[in-house]
PDB file of C-alpha atoms and ligand atoms in Angstrom:
ATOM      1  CA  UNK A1085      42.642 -13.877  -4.811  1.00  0.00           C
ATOM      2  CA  UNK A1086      40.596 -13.231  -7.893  1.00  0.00           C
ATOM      3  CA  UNK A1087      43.780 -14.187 -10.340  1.00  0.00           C
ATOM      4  CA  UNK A1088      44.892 -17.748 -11.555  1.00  0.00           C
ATOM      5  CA  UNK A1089      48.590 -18.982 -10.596  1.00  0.00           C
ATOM      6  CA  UNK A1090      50.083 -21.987 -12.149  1.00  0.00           C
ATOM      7  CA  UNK A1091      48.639 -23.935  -9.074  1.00  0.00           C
ATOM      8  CA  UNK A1092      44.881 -22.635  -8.341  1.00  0.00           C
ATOM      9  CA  UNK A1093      42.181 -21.122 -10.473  1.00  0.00           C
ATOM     10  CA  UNK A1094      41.480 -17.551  -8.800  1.00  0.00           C
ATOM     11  CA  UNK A1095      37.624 -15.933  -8.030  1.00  0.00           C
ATOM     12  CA  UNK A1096      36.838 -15.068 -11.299  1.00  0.00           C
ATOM     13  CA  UNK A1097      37.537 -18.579 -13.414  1.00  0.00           C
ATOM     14  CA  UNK A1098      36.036 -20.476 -10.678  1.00  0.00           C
ATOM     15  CA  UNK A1099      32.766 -18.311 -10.497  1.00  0.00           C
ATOM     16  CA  UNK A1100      32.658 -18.611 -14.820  1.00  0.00           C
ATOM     17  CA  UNK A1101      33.406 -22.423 -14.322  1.00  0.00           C
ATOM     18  CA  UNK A1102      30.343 -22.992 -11.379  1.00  0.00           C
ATOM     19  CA  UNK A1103      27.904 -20.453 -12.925  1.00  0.00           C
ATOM     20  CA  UNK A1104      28.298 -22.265 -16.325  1.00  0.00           C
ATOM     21  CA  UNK A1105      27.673 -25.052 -14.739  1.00  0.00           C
ATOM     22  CA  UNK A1106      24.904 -24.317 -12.970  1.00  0.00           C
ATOM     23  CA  UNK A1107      23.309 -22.581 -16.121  1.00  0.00           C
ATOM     24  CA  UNK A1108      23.892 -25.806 -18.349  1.00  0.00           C
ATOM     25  CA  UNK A1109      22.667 -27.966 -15.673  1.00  0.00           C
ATOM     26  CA  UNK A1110      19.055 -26.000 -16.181  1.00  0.00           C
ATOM     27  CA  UNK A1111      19.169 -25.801 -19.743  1.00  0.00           C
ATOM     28  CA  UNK A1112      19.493 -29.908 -20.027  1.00  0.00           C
ATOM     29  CA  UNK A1113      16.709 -30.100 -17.455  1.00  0.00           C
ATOM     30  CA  UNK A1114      14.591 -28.111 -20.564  1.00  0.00           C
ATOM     31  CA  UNK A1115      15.841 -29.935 -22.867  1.00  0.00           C
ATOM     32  CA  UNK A1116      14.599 -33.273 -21.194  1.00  0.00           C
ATOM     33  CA  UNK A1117      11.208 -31.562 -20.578  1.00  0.00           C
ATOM     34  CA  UNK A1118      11.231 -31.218 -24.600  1.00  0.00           C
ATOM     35  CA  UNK A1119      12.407 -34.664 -25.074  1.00  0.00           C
ATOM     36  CA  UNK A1120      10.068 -36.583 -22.206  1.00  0.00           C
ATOM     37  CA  UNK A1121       7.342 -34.264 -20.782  1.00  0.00           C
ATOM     38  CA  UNK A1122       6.572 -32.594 -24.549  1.00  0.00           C
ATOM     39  CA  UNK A1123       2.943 -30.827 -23.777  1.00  0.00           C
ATOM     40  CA  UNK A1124       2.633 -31.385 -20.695  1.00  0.00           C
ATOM     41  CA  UNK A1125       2.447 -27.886 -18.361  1.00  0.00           C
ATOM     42  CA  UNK A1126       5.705 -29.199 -16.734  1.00  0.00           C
ATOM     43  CA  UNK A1127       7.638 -29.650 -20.259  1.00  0.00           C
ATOM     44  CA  UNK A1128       5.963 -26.114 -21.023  1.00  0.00           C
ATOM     45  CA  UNK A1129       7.318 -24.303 -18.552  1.00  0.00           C
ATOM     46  CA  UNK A1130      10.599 -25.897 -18.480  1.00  0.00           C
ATOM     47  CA  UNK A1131      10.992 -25.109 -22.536  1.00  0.00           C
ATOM     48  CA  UNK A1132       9.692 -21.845 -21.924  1.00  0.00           C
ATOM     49  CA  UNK A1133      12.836 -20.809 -20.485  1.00  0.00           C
ATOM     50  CA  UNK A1134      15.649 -22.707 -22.705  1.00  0.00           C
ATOM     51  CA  UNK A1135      15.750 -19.789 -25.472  1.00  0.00           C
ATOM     52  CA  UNK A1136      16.644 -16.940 -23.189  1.00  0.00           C
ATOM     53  CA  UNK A1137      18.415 -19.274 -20.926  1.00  0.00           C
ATOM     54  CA  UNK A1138      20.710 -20.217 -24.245  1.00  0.00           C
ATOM     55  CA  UNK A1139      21.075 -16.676 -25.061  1.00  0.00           C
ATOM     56  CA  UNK A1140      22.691 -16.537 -21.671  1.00  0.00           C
ATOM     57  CA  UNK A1141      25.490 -19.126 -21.938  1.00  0.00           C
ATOM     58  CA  UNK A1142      26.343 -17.877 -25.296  1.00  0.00           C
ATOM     59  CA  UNK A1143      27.302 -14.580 -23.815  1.00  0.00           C
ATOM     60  CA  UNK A1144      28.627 -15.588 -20.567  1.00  0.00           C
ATOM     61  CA  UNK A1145      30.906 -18.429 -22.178  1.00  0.00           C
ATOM     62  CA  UNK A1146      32.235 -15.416 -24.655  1.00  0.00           C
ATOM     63  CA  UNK A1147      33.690 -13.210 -21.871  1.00  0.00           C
ATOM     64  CA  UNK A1148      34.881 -16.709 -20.356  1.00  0.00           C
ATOM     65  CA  UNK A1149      37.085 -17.684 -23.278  1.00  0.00           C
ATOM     66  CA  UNK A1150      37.874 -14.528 -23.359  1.00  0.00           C
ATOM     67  CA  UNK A1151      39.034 -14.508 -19.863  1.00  0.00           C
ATOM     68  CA  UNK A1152      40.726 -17.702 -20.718  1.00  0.00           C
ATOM     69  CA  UNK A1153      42.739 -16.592 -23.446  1.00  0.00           C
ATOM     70  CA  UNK A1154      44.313 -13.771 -21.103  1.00  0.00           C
ATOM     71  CA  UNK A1155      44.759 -15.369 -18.210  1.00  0.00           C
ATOM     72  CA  UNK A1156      46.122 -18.365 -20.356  1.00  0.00           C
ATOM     73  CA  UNK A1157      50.109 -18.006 -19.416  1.00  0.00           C
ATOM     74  CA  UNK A1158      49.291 -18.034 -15.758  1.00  0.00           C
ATOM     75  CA  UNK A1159      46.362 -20.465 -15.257  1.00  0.00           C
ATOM     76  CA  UNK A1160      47.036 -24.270 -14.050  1.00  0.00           C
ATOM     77  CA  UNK A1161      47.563 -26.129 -16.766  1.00  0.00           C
ATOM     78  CA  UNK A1162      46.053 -29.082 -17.940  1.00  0.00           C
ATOM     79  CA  UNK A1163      46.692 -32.407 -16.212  1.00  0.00           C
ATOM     80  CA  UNK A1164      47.803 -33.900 -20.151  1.00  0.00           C
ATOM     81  CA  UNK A1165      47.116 -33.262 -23.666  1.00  0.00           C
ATOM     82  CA  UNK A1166      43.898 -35.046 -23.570  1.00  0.00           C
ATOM     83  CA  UNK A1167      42.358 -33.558 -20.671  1.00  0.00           C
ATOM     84  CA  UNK A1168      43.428 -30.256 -22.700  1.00  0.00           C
ATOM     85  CA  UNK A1169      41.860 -31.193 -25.836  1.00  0.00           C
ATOM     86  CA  UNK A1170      38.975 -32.548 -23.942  1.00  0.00           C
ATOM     87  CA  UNK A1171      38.421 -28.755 -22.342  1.00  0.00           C
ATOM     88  CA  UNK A1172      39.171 -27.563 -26.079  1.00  0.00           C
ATOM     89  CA  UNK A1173      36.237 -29.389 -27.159  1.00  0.00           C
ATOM     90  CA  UNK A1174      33.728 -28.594 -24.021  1.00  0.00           C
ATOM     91  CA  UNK A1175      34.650 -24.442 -25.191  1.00  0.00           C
ATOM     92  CA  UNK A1176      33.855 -25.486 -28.866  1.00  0.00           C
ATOM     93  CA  UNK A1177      30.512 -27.099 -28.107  1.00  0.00           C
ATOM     94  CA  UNK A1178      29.393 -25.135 -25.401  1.00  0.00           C
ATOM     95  CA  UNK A1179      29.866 -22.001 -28.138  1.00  0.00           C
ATOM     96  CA  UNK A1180      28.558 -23.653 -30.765  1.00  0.00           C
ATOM     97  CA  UNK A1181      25.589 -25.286 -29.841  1.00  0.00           C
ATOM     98  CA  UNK A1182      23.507 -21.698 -29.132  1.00  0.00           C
ATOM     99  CA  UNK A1183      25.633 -20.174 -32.328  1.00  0.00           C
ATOM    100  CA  UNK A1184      23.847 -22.520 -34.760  1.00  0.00           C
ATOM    101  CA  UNK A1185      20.097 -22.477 -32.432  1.00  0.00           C
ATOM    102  CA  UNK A1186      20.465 -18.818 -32.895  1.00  0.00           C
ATOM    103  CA  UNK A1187      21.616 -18.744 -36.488  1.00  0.00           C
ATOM    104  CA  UNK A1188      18.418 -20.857 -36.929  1.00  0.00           C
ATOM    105  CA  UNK A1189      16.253 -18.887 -34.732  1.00  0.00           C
ATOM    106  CA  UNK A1190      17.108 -16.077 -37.436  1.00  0.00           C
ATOM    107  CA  UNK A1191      16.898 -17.950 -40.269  1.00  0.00           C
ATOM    108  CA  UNK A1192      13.354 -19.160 -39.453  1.00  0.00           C
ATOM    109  CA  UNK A1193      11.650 -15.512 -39.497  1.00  0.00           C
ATOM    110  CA  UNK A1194      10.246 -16.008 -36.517  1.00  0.00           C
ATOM    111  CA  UNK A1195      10.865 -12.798 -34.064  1.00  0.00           C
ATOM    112  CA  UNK A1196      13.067 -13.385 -30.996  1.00  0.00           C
ATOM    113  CA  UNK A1197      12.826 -11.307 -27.379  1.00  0.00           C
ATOM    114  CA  UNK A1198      14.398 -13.142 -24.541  1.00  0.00           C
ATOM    115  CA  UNK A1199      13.563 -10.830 -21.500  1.00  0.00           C
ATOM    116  CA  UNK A1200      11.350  -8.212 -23.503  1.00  0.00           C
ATOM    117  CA  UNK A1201      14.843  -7.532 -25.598  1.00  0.00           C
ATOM    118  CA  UNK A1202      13.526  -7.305 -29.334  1.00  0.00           C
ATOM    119  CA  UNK A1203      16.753  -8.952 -30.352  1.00  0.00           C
ATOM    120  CA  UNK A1204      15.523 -10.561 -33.906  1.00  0.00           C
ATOM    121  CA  UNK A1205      12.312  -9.024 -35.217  1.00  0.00           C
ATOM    122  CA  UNK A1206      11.127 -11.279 -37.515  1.00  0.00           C
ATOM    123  CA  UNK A1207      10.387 -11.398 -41.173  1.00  0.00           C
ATOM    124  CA  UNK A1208       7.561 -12.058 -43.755  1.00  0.00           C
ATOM    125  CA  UNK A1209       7.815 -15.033 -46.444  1.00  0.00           C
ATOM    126  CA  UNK A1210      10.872 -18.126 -46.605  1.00  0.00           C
ATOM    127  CA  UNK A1211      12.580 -19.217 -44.195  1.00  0.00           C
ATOM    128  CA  UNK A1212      16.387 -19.064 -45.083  1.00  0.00           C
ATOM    129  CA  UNK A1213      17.451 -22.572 -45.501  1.00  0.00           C
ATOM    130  CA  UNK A1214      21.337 -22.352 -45.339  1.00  0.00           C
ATOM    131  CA  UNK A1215      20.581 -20.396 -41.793  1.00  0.00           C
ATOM    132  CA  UNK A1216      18.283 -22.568 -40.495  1.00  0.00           C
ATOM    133  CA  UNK A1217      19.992 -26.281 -41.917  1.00  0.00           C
ATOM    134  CA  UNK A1218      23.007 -26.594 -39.856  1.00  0.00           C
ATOM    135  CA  UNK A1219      20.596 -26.541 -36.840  1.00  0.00           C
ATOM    136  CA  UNK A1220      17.695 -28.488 -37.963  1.00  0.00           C
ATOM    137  CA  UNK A1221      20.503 -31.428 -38.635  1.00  0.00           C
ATOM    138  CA  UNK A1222      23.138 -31.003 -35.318  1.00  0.00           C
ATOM    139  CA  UNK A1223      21.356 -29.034 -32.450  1.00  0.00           C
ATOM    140  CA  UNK A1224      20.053 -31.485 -30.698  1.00  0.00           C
ATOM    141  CA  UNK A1225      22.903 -33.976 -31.595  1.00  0.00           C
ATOM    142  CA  UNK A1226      25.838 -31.575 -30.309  1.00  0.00           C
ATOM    143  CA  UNK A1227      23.637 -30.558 -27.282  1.00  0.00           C
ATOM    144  CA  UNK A1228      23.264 -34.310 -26.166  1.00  0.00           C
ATOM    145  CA  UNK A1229      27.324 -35.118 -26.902  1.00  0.00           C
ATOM    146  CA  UNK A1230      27.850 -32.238 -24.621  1.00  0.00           C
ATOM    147  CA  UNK A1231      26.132 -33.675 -22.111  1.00  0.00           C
ATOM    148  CA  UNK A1232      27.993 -36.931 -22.558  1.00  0.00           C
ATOM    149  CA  UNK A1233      31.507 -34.807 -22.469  1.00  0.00           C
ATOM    150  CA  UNK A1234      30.415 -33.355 -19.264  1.00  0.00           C
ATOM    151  CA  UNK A1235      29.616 -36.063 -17.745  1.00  0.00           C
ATOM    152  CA  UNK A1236      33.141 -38.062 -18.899  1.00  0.00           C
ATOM    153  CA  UNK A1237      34.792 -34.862 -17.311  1.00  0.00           C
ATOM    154  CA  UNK A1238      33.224 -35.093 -14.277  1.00  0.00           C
ATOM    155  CA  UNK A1239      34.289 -38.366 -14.251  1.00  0.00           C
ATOM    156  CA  UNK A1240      37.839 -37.876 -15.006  1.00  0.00           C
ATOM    157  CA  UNK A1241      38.313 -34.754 -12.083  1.00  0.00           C
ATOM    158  CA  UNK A1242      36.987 -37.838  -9.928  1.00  0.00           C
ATOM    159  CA  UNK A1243      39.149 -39.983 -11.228  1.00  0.00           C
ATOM    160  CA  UNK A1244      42.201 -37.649 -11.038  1.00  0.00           C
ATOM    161  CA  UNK A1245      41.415 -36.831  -6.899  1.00  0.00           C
ATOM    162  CA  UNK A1246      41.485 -40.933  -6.234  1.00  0.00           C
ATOM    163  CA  UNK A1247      44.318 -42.120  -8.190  1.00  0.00           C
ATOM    164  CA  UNK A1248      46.464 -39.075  -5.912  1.00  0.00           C
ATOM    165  CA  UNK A1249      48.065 -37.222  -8.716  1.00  0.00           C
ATOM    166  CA  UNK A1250      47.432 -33.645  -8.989  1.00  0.00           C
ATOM    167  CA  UNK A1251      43.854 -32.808  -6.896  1.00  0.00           C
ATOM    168  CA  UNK A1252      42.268 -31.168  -9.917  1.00  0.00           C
ATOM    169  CA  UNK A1253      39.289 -30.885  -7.879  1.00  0.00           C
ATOM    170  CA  UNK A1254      40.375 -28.933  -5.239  1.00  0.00           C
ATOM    171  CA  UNK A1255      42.374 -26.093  -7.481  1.00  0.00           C
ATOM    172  CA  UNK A1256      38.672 -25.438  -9.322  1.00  0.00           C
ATOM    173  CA  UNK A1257      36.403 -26.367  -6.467  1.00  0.00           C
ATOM    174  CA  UNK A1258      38.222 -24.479  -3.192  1.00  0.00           C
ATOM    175  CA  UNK A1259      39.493 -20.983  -2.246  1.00  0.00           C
ATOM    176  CA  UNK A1260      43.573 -21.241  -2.336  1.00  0.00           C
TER     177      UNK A1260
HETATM  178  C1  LIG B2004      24.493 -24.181 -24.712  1.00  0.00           C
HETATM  179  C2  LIG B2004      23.251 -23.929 -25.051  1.00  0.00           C
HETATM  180  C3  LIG B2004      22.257 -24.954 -25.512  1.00  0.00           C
HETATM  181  C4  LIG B2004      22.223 -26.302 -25.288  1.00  0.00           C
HETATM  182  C5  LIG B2004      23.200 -27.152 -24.482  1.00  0.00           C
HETATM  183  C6  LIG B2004      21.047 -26.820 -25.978  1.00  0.00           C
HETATM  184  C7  LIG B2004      20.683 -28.152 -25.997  1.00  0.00           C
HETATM  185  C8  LIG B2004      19.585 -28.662 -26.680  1.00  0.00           C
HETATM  186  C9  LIG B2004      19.214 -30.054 -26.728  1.00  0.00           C
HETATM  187  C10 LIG B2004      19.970 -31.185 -26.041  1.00  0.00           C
HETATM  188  C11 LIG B2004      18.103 -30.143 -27.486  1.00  0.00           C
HETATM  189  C12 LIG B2004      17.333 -31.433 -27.834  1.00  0.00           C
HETATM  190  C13 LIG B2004      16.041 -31.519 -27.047  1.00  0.00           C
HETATM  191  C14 LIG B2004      15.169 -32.657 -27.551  1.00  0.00           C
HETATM  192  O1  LIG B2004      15.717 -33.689 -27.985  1.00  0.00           O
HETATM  193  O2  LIG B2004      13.937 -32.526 -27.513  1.00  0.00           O
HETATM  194  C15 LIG B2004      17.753 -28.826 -27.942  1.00  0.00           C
HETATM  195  C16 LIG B2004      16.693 -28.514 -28.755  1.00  0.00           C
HETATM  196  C17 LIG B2004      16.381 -27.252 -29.187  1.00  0.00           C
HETATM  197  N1  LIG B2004      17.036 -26.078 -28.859  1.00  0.00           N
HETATM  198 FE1  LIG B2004      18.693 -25.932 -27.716  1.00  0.00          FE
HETATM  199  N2  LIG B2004      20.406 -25.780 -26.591  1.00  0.00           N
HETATM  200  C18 LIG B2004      21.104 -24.635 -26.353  1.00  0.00           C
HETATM  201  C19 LIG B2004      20.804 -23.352 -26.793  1.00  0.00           C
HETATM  202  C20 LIG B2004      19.711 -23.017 -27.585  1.00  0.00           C
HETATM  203  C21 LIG B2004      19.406 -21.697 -28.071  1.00  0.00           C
HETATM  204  C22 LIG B2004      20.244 -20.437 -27.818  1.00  0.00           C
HETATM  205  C23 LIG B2004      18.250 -21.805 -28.811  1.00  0.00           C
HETATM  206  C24 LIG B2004      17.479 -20.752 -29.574  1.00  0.00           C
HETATM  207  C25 LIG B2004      17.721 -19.475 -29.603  1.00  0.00           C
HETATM  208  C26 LIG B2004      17.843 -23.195 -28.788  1.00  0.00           C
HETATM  209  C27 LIG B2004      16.738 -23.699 -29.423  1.00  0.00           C
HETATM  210  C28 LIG B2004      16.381 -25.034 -29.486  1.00  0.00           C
HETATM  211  C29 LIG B2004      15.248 -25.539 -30.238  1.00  0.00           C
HETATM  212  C30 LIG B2004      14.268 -24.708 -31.086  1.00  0.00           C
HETATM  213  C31 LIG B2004      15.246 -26.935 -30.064  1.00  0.00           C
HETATM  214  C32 LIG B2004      14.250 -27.962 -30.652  1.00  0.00           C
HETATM  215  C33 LIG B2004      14.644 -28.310 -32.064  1.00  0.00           C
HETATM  216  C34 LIG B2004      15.915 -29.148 -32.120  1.00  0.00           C
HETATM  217  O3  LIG B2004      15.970 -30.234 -31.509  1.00  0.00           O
HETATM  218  O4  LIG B2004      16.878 -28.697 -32.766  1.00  0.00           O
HETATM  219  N3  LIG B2004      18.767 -23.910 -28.033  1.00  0.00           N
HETATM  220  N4  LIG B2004      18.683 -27.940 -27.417  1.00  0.00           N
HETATM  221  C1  LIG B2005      28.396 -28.061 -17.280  1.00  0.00           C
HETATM  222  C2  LIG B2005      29.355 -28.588 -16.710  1.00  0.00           C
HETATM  223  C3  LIG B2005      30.823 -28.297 -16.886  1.00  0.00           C
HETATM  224  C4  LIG B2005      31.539 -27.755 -17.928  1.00  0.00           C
HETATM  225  C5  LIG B2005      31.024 -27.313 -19.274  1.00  0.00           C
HETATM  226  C6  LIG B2005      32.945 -27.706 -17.515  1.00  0.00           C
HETATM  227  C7  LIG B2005      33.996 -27.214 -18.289  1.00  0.00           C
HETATM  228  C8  LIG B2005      35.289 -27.074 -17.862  1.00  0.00           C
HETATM  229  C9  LIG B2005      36.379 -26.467 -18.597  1.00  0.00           C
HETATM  230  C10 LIG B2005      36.274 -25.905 -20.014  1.00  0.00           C
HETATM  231  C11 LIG B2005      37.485 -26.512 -17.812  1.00  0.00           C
HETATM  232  C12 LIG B2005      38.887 -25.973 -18.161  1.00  0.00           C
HETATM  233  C13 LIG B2005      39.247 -24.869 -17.268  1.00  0.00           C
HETATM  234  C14 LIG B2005      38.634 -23.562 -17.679  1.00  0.00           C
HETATM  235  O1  LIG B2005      39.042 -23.025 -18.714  1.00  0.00           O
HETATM  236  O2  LIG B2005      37.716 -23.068 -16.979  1.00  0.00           O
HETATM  237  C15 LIG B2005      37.107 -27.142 -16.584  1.00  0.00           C
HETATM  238  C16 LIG B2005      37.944 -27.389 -15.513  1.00  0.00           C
HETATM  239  C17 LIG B2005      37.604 -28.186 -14.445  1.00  0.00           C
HETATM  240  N1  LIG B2005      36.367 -28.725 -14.165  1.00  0.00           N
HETATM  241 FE1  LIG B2005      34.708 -28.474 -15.196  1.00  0.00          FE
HETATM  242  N2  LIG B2005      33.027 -28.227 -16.254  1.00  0.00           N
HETATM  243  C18 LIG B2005      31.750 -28.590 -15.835  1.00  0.00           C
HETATM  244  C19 LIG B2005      31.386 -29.147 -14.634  1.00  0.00           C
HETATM  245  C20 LIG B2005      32.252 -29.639 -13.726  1.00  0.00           C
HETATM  246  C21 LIG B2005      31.903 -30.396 -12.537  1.00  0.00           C
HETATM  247  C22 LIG B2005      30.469 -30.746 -12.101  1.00  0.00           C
HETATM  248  C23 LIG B2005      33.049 -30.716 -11.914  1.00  0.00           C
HETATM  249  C24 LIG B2005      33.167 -31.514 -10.655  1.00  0.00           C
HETATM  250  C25 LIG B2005      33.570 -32.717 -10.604  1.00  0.00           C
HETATM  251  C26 LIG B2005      34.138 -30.133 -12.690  1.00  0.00           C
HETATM  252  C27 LIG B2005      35.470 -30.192 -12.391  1.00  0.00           C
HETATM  253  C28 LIG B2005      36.474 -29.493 -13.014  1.00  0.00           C
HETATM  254  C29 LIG B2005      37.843 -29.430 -12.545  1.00  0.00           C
HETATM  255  C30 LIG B2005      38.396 -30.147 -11.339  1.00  0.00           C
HETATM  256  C31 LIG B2005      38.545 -28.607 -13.433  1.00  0.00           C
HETATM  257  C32 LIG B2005      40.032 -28.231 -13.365  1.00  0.00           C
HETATM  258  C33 LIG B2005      40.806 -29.141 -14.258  1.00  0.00           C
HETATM  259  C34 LIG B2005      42.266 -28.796 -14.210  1.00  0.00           C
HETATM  260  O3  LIG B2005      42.704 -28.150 -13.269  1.00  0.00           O
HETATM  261  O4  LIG B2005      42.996 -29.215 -15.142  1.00  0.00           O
HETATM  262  N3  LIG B2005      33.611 -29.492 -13.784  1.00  0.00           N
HETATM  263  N4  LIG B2005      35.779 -27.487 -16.630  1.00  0.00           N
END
């Protein structure tokens, strides 16, 4: 039940796929309370939580490739090369993105404890620039192309179901 076979993803990919999703679904809802509701208590609260809630993927997506990579010879595989390189690229960004926020988080001096962990604490005098760059200039930029690769993959596991090749769907959405 919980392992992949060459025709269904098992328990465990399925519940790293949904929580993932789930989690990245709330951290663009912050990140449009930054954008649109910026000091406003409804923006405040939501950005109050996209830090930690960062942290989170980061960690979660790490045992998930990690899962990945080991379950790799008996998972489903990809419907054809693009919609493999497109999954590629949704691991890359989805590990990157926090990487460089937390790089920069460091970099800034500013001390860091998401849930009352004292996880960066902080430092007098300059900020470290080549920490805190890569951030300032793609964050935001790789955070919003994510969201634009998500949605094209939702759109494509649609588009996959109708056209009556292989229901993608229903080997990542169902039990076997
Ligand atoms: C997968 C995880 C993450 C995603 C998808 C994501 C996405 C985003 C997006 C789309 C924005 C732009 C919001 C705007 O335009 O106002 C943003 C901004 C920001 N994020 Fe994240 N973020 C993630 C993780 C993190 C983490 C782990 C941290 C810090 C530890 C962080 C810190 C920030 C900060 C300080 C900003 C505002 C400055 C900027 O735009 O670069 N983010 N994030
Ligand atoms: C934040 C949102 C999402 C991300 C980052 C994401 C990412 C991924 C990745 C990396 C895979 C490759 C399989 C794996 O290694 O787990 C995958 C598979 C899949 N995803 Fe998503 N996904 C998201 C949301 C969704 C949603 C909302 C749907 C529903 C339409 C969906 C449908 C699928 C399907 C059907 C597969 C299996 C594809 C196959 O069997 O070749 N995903 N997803």
């Amino acid at each position: 039940m919980h392992k992949d076979t060459p025709q269904h993803y098992g328990t465990i990919s399925r519940l790293f796929h949904w929580t993932t999703a789930l989690l990245l679904l709330w951290q663009f809802t912050t990140a449009f309370g930054h954008l649109l509701l910026d000091d406003t208590p409804v923006g405040d609260f939501l950005w109050s939580s996209h830090k930690p809630t960062g942290l989170v993927i980061i960690v979660l997506i790490t045992i998930r490739l990690a899962w990945a990579l080991w379950t790799h010879p008996r998972r489903p595989a990809a419907i054809n090369q693009l919609a493999a390189y497109g999954h590629y690229a949704l691991y890359a960004l989805m590990l990157l993105i926090p990487a460089l926020a937390l790089l920069r988080q460091y970099g800034s001096g500013r001390s860091f404890t998401p849930f009352g962990i004292p996880l960066m604490p902080g430092f007098e005098g300059e900020a470290i620039e080549w920490m805190t760059l890569p951030a300032n200039v793609l964050h935001s930029w790789l955070g919003w192309l994510l969201l634009a690769m998500i949605a094209g993959h939702i759109m494509m596991a649609r588009a996959h179901r109708r056209s009556g090749d292989v229901n993608v769907l229903e080997r990542m959405a169902s039990k076997r």
